[in-house]
CSV table of C-alpha atoms in Angstrom, one decimal:
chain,number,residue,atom,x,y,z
K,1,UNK,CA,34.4,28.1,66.3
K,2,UNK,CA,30.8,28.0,66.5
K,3,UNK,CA,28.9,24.2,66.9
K,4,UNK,CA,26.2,23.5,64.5
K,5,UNK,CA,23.0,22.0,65.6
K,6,UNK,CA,22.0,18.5,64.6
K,7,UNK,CA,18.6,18.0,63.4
K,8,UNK,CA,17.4,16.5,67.1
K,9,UNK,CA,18.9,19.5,68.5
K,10,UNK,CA,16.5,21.7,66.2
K,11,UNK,CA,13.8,19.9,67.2
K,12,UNK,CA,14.3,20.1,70.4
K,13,UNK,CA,15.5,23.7,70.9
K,14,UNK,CA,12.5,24.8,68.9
K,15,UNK,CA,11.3,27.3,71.0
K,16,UNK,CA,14.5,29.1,71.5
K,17,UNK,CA,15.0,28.6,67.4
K,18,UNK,CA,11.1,31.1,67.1
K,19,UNK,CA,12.5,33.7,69.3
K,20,UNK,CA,14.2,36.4,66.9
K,21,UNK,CA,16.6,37.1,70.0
K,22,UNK,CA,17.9,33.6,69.9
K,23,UNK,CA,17.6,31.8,66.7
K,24,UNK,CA,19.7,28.8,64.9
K,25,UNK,CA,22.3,31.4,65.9
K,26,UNK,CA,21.8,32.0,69.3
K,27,UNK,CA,21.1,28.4,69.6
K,28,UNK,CA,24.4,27.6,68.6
K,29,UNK,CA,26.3,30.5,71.1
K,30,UNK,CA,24.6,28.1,73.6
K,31,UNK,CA,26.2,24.7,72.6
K,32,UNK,CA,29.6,26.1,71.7
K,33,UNK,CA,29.2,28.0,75.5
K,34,UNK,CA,31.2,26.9,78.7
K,35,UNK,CA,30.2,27.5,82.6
K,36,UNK,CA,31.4,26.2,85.5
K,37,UNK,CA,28.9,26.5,88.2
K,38,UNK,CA,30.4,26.3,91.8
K,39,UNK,CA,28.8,25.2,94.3
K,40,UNK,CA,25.7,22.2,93.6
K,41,UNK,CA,23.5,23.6,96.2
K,42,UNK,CA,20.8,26.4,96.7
K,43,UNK,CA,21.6,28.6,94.3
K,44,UNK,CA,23.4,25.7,92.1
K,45,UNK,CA,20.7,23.0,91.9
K,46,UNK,CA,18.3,25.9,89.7
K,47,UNK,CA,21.0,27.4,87.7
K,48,UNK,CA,22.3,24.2,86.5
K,49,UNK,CA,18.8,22.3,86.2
K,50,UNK,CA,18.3,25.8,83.6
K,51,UNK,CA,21.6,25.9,81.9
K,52,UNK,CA,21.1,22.2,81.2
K,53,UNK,CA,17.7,22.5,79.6
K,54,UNK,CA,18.5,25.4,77.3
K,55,UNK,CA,21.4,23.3,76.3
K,56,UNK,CA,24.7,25.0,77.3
K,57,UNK,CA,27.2,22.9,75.7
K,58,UNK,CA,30.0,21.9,78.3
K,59,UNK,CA,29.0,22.3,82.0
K,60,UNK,CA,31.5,22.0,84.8
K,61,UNK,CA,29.7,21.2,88.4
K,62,UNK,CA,32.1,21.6,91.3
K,63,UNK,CA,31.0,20.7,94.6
K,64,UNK,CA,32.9,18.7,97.6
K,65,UNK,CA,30.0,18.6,99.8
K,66,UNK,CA,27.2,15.3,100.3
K,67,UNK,CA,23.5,15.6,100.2
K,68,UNK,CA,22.3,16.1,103.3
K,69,UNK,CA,18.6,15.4,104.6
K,70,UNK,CA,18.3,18.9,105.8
K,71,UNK,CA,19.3,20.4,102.0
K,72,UNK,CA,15.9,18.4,100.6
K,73,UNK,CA,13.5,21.5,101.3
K,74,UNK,CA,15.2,23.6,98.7
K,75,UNK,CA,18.2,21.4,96.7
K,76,UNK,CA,15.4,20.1,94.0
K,77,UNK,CA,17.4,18.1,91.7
K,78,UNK,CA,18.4,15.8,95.1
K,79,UNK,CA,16.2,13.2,95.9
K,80,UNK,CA,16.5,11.1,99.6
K,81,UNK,CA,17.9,8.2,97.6
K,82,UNK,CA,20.8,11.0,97.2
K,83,UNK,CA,21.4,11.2,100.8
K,84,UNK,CA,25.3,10.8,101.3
K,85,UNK,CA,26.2,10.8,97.9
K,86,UNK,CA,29.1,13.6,96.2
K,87,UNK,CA,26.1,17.0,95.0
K,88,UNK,CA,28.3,17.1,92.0
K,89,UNK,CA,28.3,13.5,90.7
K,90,UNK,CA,24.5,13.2,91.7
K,91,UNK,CA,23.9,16.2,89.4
K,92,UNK,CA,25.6,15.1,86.8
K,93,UNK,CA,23.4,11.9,86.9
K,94,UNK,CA,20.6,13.7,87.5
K,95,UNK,CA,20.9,15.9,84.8
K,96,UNK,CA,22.3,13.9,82.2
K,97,UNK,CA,18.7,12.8,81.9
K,98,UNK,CA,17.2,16.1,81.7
K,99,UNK,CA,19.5,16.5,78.7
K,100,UNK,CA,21.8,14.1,76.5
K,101,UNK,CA,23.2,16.7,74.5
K,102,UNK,CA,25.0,18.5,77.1
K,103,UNK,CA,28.8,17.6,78.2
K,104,UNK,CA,29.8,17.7,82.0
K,105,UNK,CA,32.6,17.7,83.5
K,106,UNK,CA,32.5,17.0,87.4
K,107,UNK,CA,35.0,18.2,90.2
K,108,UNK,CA,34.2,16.2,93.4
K,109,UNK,CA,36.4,18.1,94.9
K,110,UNK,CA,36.9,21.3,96.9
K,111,UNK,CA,37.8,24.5,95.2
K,112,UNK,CA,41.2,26.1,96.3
K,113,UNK,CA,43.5,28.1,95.1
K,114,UNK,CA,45.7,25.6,94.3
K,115,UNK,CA,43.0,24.2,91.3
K,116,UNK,CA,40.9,27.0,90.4
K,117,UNK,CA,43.2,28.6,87.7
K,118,UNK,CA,43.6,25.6,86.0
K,119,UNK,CA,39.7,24.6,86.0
K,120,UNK,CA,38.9,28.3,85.2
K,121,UNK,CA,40.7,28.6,82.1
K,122,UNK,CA,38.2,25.8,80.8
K,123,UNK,CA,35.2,27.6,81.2
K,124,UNK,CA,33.9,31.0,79.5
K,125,UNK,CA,31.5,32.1,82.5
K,126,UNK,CA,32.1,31.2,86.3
K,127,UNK,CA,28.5,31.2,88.1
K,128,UNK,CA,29.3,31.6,92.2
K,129,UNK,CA,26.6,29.2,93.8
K,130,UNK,CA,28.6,29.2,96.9
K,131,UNK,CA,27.9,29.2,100.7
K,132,UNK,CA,31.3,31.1,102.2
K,133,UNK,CA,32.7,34.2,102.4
K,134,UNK,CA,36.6,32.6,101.7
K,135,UNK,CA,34.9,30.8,98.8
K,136,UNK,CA,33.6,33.7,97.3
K,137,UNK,CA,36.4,35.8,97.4
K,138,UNK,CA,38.8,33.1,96.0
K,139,UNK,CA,36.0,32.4,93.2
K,140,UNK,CA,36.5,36.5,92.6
K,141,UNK,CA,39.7,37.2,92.4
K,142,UNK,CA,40.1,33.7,90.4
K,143,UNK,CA,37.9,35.0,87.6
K,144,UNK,CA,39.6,38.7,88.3
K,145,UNK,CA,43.2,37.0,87.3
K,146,UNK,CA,42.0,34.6,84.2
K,147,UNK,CA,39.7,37.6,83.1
K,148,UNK,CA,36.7,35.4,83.3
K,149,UNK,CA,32.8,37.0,83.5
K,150,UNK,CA,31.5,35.7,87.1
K,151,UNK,CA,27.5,35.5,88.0
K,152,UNK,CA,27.3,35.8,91.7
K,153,UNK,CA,24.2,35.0,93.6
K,154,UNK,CA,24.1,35.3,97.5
K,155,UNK,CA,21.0,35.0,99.8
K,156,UNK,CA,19.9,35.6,103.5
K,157,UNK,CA,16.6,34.1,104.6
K,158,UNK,CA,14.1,36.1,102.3
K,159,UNK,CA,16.5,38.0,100.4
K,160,UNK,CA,18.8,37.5,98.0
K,161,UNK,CA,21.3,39.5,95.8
K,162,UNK,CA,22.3,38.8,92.1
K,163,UNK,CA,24.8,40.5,90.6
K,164,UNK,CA,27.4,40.2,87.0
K,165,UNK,CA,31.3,41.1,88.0
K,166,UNK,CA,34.3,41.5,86.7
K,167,UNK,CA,32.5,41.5,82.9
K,168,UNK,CA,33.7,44.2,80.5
K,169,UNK,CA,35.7,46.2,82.6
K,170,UNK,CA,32.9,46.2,85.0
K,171,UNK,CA,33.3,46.4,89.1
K,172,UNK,CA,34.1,43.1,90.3
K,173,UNK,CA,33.1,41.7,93.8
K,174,UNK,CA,35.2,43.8,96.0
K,175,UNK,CA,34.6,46.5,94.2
K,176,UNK,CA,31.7,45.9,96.4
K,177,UNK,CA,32.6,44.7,99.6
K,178,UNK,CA,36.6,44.8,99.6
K,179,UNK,CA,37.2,43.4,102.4
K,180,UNK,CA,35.4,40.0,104.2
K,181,UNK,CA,33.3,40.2,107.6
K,182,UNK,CA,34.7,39.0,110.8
K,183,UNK,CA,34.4,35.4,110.5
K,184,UNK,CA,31.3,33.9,112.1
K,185,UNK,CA,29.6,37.6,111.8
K,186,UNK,CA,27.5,36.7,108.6
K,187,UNK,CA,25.8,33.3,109.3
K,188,UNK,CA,25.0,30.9,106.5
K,189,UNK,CA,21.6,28.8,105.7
K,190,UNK,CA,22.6,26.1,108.1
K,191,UNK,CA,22.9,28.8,110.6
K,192,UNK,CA,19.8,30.5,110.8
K,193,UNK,CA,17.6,28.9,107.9
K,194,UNK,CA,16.2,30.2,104.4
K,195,UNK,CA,12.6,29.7,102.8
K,196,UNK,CA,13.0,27.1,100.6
K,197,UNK,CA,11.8,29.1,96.9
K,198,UNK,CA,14.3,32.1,97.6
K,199,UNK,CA,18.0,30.3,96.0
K,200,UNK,CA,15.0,29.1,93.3
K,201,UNK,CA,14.2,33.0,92.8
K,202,UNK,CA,18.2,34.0,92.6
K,203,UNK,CA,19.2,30.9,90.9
K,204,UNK,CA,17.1,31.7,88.0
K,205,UNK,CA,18.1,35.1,87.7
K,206,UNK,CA,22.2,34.3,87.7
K,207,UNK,CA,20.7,31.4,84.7
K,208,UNK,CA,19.1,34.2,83.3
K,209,UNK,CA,22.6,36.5,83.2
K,210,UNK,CA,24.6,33.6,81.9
K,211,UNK,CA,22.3,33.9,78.5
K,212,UNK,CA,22.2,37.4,78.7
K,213,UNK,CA,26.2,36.9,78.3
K,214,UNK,CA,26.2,33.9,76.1
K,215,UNK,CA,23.6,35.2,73.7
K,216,UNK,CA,24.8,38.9,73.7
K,217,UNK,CA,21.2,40.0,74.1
K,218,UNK,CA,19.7,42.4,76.9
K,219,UNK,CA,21.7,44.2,79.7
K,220,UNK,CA,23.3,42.1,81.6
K,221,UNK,CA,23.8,43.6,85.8
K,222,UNK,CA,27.4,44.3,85.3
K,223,UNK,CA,27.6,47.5,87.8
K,224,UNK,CA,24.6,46.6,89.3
K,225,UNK,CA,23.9,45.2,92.5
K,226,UNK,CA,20.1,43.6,92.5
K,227,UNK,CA,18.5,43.0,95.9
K,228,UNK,CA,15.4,41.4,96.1
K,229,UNK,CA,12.8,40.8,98.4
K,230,UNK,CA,10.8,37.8,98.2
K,231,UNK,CA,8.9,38.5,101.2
K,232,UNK,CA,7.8,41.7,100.1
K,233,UNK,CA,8.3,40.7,95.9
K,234,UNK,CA,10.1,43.8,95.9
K,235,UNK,CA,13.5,44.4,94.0
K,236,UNK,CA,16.4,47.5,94.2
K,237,UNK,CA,19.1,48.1,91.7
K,238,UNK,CA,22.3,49.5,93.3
K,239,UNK,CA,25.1,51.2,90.8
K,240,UNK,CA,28.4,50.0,91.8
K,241,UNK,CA,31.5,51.4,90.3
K,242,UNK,CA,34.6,49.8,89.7
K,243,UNK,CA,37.5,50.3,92.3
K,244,UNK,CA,41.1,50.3,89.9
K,245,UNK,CA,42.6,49.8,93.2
K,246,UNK,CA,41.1,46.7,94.4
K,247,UNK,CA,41.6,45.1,91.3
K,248,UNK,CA,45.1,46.1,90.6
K,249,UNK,CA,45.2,44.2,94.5
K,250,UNK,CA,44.1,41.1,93.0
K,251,UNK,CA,46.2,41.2,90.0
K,252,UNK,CA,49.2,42.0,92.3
K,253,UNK,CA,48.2,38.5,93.5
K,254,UNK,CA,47.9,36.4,90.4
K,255,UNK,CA,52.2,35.3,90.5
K,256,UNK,CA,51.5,33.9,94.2
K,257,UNK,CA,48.0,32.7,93.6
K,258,UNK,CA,47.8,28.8,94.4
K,259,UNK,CA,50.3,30.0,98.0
K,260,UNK,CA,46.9,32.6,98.8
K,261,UNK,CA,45.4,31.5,102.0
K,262,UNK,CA,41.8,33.1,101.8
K,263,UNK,CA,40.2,30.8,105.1
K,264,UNK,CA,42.6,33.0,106.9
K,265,UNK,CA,42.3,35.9,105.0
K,266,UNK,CA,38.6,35.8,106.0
K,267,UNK,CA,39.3,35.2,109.4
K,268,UNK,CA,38.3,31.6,109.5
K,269,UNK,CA,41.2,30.4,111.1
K,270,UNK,CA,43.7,32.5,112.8
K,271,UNK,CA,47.6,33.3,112.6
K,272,UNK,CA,48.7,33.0,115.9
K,273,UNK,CA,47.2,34.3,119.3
K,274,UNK,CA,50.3,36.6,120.6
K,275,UNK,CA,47.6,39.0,121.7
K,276,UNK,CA,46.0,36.8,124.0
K,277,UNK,CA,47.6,36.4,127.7
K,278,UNK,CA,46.5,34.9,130.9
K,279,UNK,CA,45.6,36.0,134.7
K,280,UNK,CA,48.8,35.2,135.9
K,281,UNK,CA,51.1,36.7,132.6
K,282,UNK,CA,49.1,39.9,133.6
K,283,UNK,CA,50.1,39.7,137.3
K,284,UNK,CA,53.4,40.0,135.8
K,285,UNK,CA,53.2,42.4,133.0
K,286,UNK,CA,51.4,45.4,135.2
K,287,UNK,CA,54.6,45.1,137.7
K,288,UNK,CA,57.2,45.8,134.7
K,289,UNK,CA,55.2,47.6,132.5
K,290,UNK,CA,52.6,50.9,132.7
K,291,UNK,CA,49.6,49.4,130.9
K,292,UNK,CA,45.8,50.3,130.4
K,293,UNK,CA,43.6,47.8,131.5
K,294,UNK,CA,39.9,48.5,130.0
K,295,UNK,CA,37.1,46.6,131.4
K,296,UNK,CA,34.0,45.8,128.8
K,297,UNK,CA,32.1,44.6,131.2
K,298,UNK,CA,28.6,46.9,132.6
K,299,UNK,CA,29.2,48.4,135.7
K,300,UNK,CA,27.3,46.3,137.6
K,301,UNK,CA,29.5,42.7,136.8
K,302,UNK,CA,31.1,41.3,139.7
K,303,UNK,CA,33.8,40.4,140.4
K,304,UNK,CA,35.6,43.8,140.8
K,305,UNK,CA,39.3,43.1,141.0
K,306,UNK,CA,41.2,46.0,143.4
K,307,UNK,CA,44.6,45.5,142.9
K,308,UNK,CA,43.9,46.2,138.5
K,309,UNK,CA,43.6,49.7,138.0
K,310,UNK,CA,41.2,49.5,135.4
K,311,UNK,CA,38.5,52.1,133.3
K,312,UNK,CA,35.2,50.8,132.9
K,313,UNK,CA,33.9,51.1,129.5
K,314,UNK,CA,30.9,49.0,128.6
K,315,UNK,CA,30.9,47.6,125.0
K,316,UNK,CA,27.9,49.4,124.0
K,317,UNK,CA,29.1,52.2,125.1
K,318,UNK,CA,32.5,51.7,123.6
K,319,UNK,CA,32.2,54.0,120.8
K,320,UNK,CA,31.4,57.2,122.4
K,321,UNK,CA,34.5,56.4,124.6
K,322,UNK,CA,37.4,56.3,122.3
K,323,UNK,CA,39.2,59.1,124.0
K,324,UNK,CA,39.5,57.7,127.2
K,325,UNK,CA,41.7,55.0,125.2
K,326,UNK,CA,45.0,55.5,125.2
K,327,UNK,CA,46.6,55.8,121.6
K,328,UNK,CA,50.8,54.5,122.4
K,329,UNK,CA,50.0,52.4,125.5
K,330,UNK,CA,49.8,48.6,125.8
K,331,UNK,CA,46.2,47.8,126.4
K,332,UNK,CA,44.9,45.1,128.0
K,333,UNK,CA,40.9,44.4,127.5
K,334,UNK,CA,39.0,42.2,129.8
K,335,UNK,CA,35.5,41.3,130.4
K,336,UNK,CA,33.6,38.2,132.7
K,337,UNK,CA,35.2,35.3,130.1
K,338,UNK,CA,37.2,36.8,127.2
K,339,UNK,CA,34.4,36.7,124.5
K,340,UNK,CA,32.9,40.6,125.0
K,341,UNK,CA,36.6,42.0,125.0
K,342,UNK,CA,37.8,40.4,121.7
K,343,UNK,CA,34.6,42.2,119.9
K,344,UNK,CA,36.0,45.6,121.6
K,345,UNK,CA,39.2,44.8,120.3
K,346,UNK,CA,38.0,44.1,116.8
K,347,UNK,CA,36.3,47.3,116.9
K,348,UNK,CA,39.4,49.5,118.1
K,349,UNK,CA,41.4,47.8,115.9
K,350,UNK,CA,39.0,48.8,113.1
K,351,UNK,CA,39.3,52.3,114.5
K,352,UNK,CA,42.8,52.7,114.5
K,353,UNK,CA,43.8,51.5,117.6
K,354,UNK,CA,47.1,48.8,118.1
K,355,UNK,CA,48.7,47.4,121.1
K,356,UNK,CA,45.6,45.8,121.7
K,357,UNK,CA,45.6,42.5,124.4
K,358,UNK,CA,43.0,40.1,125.1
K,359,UNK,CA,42.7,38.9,129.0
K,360,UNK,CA,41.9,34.8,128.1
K,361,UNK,CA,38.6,33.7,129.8
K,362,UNK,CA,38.3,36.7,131.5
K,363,UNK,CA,38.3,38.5,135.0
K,364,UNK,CA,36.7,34.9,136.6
K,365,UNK,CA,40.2,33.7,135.7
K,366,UNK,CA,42.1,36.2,138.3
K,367,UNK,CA,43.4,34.7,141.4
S,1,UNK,CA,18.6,67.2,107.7
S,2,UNK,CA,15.6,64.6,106.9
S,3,UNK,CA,16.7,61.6,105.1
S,4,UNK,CA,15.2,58.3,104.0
S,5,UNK,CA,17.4,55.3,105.6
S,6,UNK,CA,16.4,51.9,104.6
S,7,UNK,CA,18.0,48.5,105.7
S,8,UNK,CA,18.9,45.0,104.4
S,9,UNK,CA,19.0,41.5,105.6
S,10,UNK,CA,20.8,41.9,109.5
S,11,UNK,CA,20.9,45.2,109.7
S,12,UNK,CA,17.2,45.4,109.5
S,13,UNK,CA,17.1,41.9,112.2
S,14,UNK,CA,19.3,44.3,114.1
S,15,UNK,CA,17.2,47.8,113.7
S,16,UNK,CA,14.1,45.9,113.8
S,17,UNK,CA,12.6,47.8,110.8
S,18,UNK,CA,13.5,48.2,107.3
S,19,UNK,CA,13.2,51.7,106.5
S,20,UNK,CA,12.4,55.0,108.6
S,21,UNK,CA,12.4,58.2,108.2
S,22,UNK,CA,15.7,60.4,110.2
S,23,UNK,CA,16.9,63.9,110.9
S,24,UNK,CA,20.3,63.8,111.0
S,25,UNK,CA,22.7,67.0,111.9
S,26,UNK,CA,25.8,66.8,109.7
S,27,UNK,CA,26.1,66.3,105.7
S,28,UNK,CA,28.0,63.3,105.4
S,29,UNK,CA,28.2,59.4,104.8
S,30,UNK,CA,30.4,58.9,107.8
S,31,UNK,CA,28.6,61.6,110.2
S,32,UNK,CA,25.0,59.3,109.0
S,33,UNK,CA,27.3,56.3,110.2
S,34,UNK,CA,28.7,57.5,113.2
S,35,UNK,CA,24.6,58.6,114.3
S,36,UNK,CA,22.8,55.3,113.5
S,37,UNK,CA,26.1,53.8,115.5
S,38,UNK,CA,24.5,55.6,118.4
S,39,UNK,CA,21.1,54.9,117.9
S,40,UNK,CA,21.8,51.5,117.3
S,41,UNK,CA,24.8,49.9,119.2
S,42,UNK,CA,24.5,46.4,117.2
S,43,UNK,CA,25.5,48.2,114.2
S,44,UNK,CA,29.1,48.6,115.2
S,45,UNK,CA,29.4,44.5,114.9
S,46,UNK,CA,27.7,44.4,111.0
S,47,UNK,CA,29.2,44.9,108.4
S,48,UNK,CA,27.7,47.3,105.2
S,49,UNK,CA,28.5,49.5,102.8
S,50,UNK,CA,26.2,52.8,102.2
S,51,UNK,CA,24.5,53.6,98.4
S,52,UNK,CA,22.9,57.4,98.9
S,53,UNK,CA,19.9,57.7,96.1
S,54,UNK,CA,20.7,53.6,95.1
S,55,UNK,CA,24.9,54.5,94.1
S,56,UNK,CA,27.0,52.5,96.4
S,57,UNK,CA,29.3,55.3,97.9
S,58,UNK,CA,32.5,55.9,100.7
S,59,UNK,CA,32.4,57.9,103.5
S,60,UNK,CA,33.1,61.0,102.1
S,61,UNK,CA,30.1,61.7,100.1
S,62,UNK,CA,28.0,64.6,101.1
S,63,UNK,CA,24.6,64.5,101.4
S,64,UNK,CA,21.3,66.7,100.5
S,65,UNK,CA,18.1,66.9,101.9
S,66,UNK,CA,15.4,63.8,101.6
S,67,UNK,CA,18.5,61.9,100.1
S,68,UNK,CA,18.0,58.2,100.2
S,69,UNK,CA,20.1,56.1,102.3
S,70,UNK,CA,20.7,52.3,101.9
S,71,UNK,CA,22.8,49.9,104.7
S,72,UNK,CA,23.8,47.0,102.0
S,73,UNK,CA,25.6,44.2,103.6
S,74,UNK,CA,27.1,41.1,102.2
S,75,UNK,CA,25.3,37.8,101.8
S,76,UNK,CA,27.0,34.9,103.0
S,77,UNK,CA,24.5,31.9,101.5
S,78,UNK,CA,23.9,30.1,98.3
């Protein structure tokens, strides 16, 4: 059921009342809506300062994180009396007096799988504000299972990328990227920074596609991917298409859900490290076993160890090298100190390879 | 064959530009791949998906003359 508007509420939604797109109408879509916005940074601070102004109805802020000195140059509903205080409950404050008519509900909390079905089936729109790749891909496949519209927003240092999923029938998120980066490949704005206006540029837009959505008016970028450049204040529109595969994968999901484990799915924290072994295991494995050992390392690196018989294949040059890699064979990949031959083993195991054996800390470890 | 390659966020950190002009030999997504993996070894550490004429596409898809290539790869902040 649709909420009137009160007579204040006329008044103070004039402007949206003159616009024949909008209207008493439109104006009531708005105040009947419901959006959870994860995340109460970057990206969240601009979508919700917007949602709250236009006068969404119900807003649900969900954000686990404090307000941090460093979050001032672009967070702008945080000021430094914030520092230390829960981003969600401070919004809610903060916001509360940028609009009385508007209802939140706040989730001090961190999202997991174990809560979001049950917060998600609150909400009519889900708007991604968030900062991680296991975040995002829980928030998808969330809003996959309880068939929920999701506004995703992501940036890197002057550019960001805005996008609707899962709306329709449209693509959802890993219809675009199915499967999450090595962990630690993609940094994050605490990693290696962001100019300040860009999650105000992307922020906007994702307000912008929630009243696309709640209003029913324009064309909203379901099976669209929009990057923009703010350095250059240029924009490109990919087409993405929906993959029934990947999503039939995430509904697969839905009896199991709250028991997913996406910070290891993404890599953020590993199973088990049985294909790791030390200097002295390997002095014992190559006198029962016929194994490959493949040294990363440039030709140059001492030390050279005689009694190894090992191929030298430099990382860079690791690609061009695949057939000297043995296919059945137990391989064991070393380098100076274990970091350069567990990025060759991701890449062989992305190429097919198995069997694959990390030397810990390297050749310096071989006595 | 001449296409138009252009790159996003750390792929073009990584290429140091963000577009250029390349003659490729072969008609496909993964032979483009498997080149710009040679010209540039950092790629094989990124992740990205390709769009050819700005439709995000696999491997497989074949490729014409002066076709436009994009390296998309996913954004990790908000």
């Amino acid at each position: 059921m649709t909420q009137k508007l009160t007579d204040k509420e006329k008044y103070r939604y004039s402007r949206h009342l003159l616009l024949d797109k909008v209207g008493e109408v439109g104006q009531e879509k708005l105040k009947t809506a419901k959006v959870l916005v994860i995340g109460a940074g970057g990206l969240g601070c601009p979508v919700l300062q917007y949602l709250t102004a236009v006068g969404v109805g119900t807003i649900g802020i969900i954000d686990f994180d404090v307000v941090d000195e460093t979050n001032l140059q672009r967070q702008i509903l945080f000021t430094i009396n914030d520092i230390g205080k829960n981003k969600a409950i401070v919004a809610k404050e903060r916001l509360e007096q940028l609009n009385p008519f508007v209802k939140f509900e706040v989730y001090p909390e961190k999202l997991t799988p174990k809560n979001a079905l049950a917060i998600f089936k609150h909400y009519d729109i889900v708007v991604d504000g968030t900062d991680n790749f296991s975040t995002r891909y829980l928030v998808n496949d969330a809003c996959v299972i309880a068939g929920k519209p999701l506004v995703y927003g992501a940036i890197y240092k002057f550019e960001g990328q805005v996008s609707v999923f899962n709306f329709k029938g449209g693509p959802t998120y890993r219809c675009l990227f199915p499967e999450p980066p090595k962990a630690g490949s993609v940094p994050n704005c605490s990693d290696v920074g962001v100019i300040g206006v860009l999650p105000g540029l992307i922020g906007t837009q994702q307000a912008n596609e929630v009243l696309k959505i709640i209003l029913e008016i324009g064309a909203p970028l379901s099976g669209k991917l929009l990057i923009v450049d703010a350095l250059q204040s240029s924009s490109i529109s990919i087409k993405i298409n929906r993959s029934e595969e990947q999503v039939e994968k995430v509904l697969a999901s839905a009896t199991n859900f709250e028991n997913n484990d996406y910070e290891l799915f993404c890599g953020v924290k590993k199973t088990h490290h049985d294909n790791e072994i030390s200097a002295e295991e390997l002095k014992e494995l190559i006198k029962v076993q016929n194994i490959q050992i493949i040294d990363v390392r440039e030709e140059w690196e001492q030390p050279k160890v005689d009694e190894l018989n090992m191929i030298n294949i430099p990382l860079q040059t690791i690609s061009m090298n695949l057939d000297k890699i043995d296919k059945l064979q137990i391989k064991v990949i070393v380098c100076q100190h274990g970091v350069r031959s567990l990025r060759a083993i991701d890449y062989l195991q992305q190429n097919g390879f198995e069997n694959l054996i990390n030397l810990t800390g390297g050749i310096v470890t071989w006595k | 064959m001449k296409l138009a390659v252009k790159y996003f966020g750390m792929i073009a950190e990584a290429i140091g530009k963000q577009e250029e002009q390349l003659e490729i030999t072969g008609n496909s997504v993964l032979e483009v791949d498997v080149f710009l993996k040679n010209k540039y070894a950092k790629l094989e550490f990124l992740n990205y998906k390709f769009a050819v004429n700005q439709v995000l596409v696999d491997g497989i898809k074949r490729l014409k003359e002066n076709d436009e290539i994009a390296l998309l790869p996913p954004f990790a902040g908000g």
